[in-house]
PDB file of C-alpha atoms in Angstrom:
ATOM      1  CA  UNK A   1     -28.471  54.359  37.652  1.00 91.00           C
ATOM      2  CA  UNK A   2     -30.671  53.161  34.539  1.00 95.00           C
ATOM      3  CA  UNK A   3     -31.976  55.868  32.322  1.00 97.00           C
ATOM      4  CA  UNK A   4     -34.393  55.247  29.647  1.00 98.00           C
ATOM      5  CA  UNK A   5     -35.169  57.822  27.073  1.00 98.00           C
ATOM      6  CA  UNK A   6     -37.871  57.802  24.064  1.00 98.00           C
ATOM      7  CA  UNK A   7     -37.290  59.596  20.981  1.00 98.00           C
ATOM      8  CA  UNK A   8     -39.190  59.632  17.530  1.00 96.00           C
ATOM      9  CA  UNK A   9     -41.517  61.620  15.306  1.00 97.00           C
ATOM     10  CA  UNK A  10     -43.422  64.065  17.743  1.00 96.00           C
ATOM     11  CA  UNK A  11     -46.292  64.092  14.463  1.00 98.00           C
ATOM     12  CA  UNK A  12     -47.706  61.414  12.532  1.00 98.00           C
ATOM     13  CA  UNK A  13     -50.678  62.035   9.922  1.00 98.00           C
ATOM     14  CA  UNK A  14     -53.153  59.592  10.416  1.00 97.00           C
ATOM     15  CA  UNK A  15     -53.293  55.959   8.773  1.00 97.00           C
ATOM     16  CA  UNK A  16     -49.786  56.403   9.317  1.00 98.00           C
ATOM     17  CA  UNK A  17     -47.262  54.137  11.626  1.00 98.00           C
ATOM     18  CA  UNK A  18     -46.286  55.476  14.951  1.00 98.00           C
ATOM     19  CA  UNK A  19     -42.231  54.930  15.647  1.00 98.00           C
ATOM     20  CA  UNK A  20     -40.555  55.150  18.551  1.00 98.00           C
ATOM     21  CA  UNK A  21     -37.225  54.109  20.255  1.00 98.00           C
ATOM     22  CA  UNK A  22     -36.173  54.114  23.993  1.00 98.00           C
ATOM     23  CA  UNK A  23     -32.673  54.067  24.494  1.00 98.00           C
ATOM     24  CA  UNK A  24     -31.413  52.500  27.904  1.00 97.00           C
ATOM     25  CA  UNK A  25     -28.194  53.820  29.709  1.00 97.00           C
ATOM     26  CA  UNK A  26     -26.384  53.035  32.797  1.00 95.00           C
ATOM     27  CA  UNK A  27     -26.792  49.365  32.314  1.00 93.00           C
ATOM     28  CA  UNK A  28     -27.115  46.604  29.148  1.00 93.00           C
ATOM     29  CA  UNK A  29     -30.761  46.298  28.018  1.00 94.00           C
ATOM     30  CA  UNK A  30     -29.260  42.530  28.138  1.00 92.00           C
ATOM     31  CA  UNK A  31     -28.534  41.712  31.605  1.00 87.00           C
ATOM     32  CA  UNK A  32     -30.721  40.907  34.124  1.00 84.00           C
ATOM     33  CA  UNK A  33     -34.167  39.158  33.777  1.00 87.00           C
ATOM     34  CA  UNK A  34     -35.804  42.405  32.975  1.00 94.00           C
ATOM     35  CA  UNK A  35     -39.025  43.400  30.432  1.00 95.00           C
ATOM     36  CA  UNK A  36     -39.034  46.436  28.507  1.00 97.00           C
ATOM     37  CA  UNK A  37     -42.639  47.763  28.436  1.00 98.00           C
ATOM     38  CA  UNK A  38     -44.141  50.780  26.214  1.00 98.00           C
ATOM     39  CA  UNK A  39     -47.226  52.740  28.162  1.00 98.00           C
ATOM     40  CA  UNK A  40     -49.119  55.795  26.822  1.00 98.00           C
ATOM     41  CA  UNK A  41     -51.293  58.442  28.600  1.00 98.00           C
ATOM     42  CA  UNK A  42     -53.578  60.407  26.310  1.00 98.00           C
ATOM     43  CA  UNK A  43     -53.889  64.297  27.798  1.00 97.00           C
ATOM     44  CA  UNK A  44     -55.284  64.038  30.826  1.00 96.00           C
ATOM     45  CA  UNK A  45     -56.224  60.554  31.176  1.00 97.00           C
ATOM     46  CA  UNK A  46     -54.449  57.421  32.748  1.00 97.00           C
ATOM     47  CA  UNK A  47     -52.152  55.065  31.598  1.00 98.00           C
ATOM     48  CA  UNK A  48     -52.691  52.430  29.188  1.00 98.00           C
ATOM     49  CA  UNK A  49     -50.483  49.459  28.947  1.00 98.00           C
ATOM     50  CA  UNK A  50     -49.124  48.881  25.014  1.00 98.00           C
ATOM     51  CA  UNK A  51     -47.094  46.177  25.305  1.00 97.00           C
ATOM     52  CA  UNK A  52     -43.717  44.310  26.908  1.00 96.00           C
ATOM     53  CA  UNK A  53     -40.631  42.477  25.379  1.00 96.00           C
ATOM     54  CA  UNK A  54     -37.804  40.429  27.053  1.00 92.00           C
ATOM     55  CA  UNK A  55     -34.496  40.209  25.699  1.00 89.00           C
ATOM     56  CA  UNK A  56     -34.979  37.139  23.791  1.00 88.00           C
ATOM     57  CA  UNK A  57     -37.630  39.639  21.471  1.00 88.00           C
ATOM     58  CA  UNK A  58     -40.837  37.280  23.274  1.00 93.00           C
ATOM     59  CA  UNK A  59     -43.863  40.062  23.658  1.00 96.00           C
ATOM     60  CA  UNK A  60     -46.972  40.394  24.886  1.00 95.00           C
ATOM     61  CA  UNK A  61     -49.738  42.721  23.808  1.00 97.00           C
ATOM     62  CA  UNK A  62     -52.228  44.976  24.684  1.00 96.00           C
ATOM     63  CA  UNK A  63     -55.174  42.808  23.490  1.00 95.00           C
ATOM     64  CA  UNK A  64     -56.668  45.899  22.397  1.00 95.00           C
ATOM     65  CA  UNK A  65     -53.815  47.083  20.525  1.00 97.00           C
ATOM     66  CA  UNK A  66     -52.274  43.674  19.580  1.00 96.00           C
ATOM     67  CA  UNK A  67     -53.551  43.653  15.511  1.00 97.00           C
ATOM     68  CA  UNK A  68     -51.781  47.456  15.090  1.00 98.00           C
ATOM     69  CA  UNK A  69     -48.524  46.746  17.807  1.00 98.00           C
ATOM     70  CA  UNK A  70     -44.854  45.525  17.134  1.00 98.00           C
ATOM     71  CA  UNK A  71     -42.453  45.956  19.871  1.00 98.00           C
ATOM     72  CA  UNK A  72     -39.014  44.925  18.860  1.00 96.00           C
ATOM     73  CA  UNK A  73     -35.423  45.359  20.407  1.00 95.00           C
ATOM     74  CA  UNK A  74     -32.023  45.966  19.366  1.00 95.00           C
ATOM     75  CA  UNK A  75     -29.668  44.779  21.712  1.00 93.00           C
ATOM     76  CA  UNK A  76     -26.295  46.101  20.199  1.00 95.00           C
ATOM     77  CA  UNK A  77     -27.751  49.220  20.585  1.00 96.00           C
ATOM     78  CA  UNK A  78     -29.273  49.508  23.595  1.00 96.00           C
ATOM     79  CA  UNK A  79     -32.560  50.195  22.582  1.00 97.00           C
ATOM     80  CA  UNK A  80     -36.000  49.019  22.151  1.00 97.00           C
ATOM     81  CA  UNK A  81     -39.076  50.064  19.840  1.00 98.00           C
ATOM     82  CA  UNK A  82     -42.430  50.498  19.418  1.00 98.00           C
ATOM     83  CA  UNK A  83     -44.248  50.514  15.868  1.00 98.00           C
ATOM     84  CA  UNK A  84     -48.192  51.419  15.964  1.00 98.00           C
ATOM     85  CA  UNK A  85     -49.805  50.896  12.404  1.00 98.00           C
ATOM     86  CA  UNK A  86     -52.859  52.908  11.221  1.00 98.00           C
ATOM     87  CA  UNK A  87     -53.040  55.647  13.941  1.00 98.00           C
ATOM     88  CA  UNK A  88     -55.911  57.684  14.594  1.00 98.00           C
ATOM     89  CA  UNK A  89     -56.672  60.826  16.443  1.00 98.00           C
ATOM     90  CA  UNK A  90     -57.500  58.414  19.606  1.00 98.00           C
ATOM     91  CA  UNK A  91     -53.205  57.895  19.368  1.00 98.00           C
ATOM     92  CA  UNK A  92     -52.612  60.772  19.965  1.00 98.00           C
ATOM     93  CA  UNK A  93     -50.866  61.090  24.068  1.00 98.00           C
ATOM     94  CA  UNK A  94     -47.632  61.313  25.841  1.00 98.00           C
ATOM     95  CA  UNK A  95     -45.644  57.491  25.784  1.00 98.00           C
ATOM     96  CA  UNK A  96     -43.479  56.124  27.746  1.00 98.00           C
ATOM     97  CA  UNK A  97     -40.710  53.387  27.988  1.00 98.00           C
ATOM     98  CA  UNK A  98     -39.879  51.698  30.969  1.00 98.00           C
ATOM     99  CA  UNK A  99     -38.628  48.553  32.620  1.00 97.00           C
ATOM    100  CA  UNK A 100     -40.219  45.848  34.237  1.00 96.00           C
ATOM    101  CA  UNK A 101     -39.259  43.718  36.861  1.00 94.00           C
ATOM    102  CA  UNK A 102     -41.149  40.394  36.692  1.00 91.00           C
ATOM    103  CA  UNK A 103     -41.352  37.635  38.949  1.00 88.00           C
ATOM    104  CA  UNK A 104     -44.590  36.024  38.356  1.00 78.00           C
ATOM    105  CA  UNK A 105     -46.371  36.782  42.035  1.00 81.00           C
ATOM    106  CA  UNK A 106     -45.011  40.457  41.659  1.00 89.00           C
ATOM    107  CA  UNK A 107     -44.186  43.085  39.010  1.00 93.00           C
ATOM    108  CA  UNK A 108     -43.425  46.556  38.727  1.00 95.00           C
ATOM    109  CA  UNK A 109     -42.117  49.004  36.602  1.00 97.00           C
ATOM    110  CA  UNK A 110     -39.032  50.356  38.399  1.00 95.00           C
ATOM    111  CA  UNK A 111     -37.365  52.943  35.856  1.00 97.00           C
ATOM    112  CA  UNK A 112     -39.597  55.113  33.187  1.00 98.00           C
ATOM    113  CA  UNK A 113     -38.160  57.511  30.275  1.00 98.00           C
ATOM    114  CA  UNK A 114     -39.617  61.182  30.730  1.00 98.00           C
ATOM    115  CA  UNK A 115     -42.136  60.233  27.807  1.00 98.00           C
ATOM    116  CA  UNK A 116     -42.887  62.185  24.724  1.00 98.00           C
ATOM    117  CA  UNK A 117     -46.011  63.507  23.068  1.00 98.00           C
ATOM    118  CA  UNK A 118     -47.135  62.114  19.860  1.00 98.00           C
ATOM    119  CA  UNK A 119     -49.862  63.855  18.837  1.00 98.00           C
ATOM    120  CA  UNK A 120     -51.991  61.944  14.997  1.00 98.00           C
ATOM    121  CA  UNK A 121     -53.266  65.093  12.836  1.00 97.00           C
ATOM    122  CA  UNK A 122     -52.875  66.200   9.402  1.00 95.00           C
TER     123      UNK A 122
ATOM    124  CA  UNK B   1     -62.931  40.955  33.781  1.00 50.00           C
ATOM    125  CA  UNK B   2     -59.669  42.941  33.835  1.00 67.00           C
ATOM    126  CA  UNK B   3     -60.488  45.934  34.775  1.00 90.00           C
ATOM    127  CA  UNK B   4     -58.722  47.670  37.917  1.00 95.00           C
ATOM    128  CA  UNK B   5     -61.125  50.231  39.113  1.00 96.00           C
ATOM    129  CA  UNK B   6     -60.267  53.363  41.242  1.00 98.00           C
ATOM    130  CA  UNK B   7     -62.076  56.093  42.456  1.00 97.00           C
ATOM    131  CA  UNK B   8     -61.670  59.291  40.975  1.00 97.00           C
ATOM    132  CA  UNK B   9     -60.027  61.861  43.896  1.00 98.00           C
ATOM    133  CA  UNK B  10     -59.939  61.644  47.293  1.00 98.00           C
ATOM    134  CA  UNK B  11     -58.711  64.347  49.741  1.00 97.00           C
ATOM    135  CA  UNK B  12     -56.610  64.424  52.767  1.00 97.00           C
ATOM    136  CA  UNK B  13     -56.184  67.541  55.638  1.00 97.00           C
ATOM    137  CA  UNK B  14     -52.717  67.969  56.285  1.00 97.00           C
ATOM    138  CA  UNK B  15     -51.142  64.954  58.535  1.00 97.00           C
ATOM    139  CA  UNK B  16     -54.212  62.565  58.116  1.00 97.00           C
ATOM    140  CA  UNK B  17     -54.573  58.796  56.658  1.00 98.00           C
ATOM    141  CA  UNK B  18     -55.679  59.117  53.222  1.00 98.00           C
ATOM    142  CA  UNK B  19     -56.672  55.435  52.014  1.00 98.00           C
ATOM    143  CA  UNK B  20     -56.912  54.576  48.201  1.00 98.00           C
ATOM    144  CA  UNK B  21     -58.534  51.915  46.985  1.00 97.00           C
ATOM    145  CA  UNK B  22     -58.231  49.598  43.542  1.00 97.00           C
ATOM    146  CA  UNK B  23     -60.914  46.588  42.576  1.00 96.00           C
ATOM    147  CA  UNK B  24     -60.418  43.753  40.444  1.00 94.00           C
ATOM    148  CA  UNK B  25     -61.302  40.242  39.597  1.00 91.00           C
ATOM    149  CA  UNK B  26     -57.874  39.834  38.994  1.00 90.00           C
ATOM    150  CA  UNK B  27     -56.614  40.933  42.122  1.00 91.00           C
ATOM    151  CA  UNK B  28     -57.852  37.878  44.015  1.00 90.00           C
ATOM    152  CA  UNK B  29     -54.558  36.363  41.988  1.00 88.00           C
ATOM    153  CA  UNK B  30     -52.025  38.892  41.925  1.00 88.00           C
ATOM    154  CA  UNK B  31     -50.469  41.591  43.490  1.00 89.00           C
ATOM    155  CA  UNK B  32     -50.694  45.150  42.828  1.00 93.00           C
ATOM    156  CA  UNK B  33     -47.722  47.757  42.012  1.00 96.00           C
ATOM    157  CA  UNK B  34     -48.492  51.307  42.751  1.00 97.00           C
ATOM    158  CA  UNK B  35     -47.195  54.646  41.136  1.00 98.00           C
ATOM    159  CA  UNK B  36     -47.376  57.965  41.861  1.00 98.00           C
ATOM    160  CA  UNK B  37     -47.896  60.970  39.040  1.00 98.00           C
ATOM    161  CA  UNK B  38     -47.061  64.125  39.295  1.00 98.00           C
ATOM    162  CA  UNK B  39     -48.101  66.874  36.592  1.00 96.00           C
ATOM    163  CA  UNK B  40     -45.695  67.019  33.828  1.00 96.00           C
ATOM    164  CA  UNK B  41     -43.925  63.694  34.961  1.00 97.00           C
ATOM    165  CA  UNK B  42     -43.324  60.710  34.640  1.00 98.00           C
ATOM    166  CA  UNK B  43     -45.153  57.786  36.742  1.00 98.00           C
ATOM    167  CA  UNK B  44     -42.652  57.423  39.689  1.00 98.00           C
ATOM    168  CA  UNK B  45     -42.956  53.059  41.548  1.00 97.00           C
ATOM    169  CA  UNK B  46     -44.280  53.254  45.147  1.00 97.00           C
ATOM    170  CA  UNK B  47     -45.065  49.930  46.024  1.00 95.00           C
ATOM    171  CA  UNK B  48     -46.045  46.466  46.015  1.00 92.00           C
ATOM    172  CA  UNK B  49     -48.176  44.163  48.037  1.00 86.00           C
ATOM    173  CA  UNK B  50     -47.670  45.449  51.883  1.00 85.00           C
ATOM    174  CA  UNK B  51     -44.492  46.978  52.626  1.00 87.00           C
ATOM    175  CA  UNK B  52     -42.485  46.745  49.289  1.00 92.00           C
ATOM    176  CA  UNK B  53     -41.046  50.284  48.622  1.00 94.00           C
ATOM    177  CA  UNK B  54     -38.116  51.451  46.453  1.00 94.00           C
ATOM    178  CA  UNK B  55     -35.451  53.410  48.154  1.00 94.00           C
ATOM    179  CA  UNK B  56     -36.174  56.939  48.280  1.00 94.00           C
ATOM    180  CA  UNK B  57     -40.188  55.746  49.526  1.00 96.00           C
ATOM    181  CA  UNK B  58     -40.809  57.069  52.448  1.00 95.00           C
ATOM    182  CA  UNK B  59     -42.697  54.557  54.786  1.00 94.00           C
ATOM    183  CA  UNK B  60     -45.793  56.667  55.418  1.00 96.00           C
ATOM    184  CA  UNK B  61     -47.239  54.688  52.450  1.00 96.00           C
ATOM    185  CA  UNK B  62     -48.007  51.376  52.600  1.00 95.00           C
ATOM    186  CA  UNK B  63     -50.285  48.562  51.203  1.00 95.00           C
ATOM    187  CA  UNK B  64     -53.013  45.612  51.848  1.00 94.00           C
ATOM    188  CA  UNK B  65     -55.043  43.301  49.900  1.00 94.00           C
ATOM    189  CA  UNK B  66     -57.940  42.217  51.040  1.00 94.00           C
ATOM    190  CA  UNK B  67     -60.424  39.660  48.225  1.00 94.00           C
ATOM    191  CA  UNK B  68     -60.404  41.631  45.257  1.00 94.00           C
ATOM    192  CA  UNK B  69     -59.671  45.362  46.533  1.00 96.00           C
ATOM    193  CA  UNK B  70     -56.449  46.370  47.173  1.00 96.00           C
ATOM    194  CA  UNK B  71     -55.451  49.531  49.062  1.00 97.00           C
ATOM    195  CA  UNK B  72     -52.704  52.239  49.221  1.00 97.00           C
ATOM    196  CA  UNK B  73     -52.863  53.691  52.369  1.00 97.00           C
ATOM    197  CA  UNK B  74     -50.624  57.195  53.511  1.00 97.00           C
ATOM    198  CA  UNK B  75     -50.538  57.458  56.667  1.00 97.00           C
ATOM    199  CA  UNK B  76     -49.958  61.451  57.541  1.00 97.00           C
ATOM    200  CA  UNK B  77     -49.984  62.815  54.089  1.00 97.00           C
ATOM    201  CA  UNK B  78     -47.749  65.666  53.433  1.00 97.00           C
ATOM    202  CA  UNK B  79     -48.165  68.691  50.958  1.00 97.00           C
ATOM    203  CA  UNK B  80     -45.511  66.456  48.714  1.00 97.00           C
ATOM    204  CA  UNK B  81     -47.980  63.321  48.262  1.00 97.00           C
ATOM    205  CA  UNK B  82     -50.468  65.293  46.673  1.00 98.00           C
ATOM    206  CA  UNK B  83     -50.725  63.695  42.909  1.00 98.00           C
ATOM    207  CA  UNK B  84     -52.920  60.871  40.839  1.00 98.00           C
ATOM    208  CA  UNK B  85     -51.833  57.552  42.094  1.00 98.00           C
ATOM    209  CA  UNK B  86     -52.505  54.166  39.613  1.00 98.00           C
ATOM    210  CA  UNK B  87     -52.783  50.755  40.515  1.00 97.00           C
ATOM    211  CA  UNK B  88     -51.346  48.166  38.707  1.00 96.00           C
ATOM    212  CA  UNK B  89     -51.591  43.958  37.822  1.00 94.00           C
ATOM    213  CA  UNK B  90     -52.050  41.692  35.448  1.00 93.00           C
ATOM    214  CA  UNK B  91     -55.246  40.655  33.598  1.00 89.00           C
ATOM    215  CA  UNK B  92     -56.901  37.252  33.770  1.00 84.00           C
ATOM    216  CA  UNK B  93     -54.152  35.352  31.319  1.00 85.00           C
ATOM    217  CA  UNK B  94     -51.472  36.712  33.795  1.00 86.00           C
ATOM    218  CA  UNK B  95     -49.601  37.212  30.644  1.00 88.00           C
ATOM    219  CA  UNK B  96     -50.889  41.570  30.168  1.00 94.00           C
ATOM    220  CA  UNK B  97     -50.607  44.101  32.772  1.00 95.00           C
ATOM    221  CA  UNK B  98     -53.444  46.643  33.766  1.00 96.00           C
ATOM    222  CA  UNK B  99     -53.613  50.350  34.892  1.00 97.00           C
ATOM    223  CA  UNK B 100     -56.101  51.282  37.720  1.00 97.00           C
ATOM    224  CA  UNK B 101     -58.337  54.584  36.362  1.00 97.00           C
ATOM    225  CA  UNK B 102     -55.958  56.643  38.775  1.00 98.00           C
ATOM    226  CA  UNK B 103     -56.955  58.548  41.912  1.00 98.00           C
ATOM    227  CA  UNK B 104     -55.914  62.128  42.110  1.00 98.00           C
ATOM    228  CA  UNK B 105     -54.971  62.876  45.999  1.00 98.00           C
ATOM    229  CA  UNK B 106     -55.763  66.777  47.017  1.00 98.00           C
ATOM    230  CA  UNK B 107     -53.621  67.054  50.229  1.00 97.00           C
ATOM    231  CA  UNK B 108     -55.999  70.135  51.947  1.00 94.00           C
TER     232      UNK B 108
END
């Protein structure tokens, strides 16, 4: 059974960077023709899509987030991350990992981490 | 545009069809996922196109497409199934994925 579980800084002062890691278990982030996505929820709103890598480091982007976003993985690990430069109060929401499964005419995002609240403030 | 657009809540008595809907431009190209959120949790993968459920889904839900709408559709909704259901594709580049605005589903 896959687990995925972020962990990082659960404050960040604004203009800051936003870092977080999601560490995969029960299976190598390698294998398989998987993506590794990062979504956030602000309280009480839906989900917004951040952006995906595959295990050759490709991404794609959130057009709206794309200029402040760098997803990056580290396979020997087991882990992936998410950088977001300059935050803002608007950052601040709960953010999760998860994995996709891709084939082109379908997708869907099969195992999530719990997520974890990263709230921007001084 | 790539917008998915959902309406806010819908309710359901006890045992009824509860039908939720998601429009799109881009849904006249791809499929739809769906997910199901409790309070507190994480987003939890219910389907995709028609019939495509993960083990543990129980087959009460189900989907359809239909030009640019697609729909989630529980048929006999139990006290369990209330929660805020998102849709889910890509945008026009096929290269981004987008969240529906959510439904939240009040079993009554």
């Amino acid at each position: 059974q896959v687990q995925l579980q972020e962990s990082g800084p659960g404050l960040v002062k604004p203009s800051q960077t936003l870092s977080l890691t999601c560490t995969v278990s029960g299976g190598s982030i390698s294998s398989g023709n998987y993506y590794w996505s990062w979504i956030r929820q602000p309280a009480g709103k839906g989900l917004e899509w951040i952006g995906r890598l595959d295990t050759s480091g490709s991404t794609n982007y959130n057009p709206s987030l794309k200029s402040r976003v760098t997803i990056s993985i580290d396979t020997s690990k087991n882990q992936f991350s998410l950088r977001l430069s300059s935050v803002t109060a608007a950052d601040t929401a709960v953010y999760f990992c998860a994995r996709v499964v891709d084939k082109w005419n379908y997708f869907y995002f099969d195992y999530w981490g719990q997520g974890t609240l990263v709230t921007v403030s001084s | 545009s790539s917008e998915l657009t959902q309406d806010p809540a819908v309710s359901v008595a006890l045992g009824q069809t509860v039908r939720i809907t998601c429009q799109g431009d881009s849904l006249r190209s791809y499929y739809a996922s769906w997910y199901q959120q409790k309070p507190g949790q994480a987003p939890v993968f219910v389907l995709y196109g028609k019939t495509n459920r993960p083990s543990g889904i129980p087959d009460r839900f189900s989907g359809s497409s239909s030009g640019n709408t697609v729909t989630l559709t529980i048929t006999g909704a139990q006290a369990e199934d209330e929660a805020d259901y998102y849709c889910n594709s890509r945008d026009s580049s096929g290269y981004h994925y987008v969240f529906g605005t959510g439904t939240k589903v009040t079993v009554l």
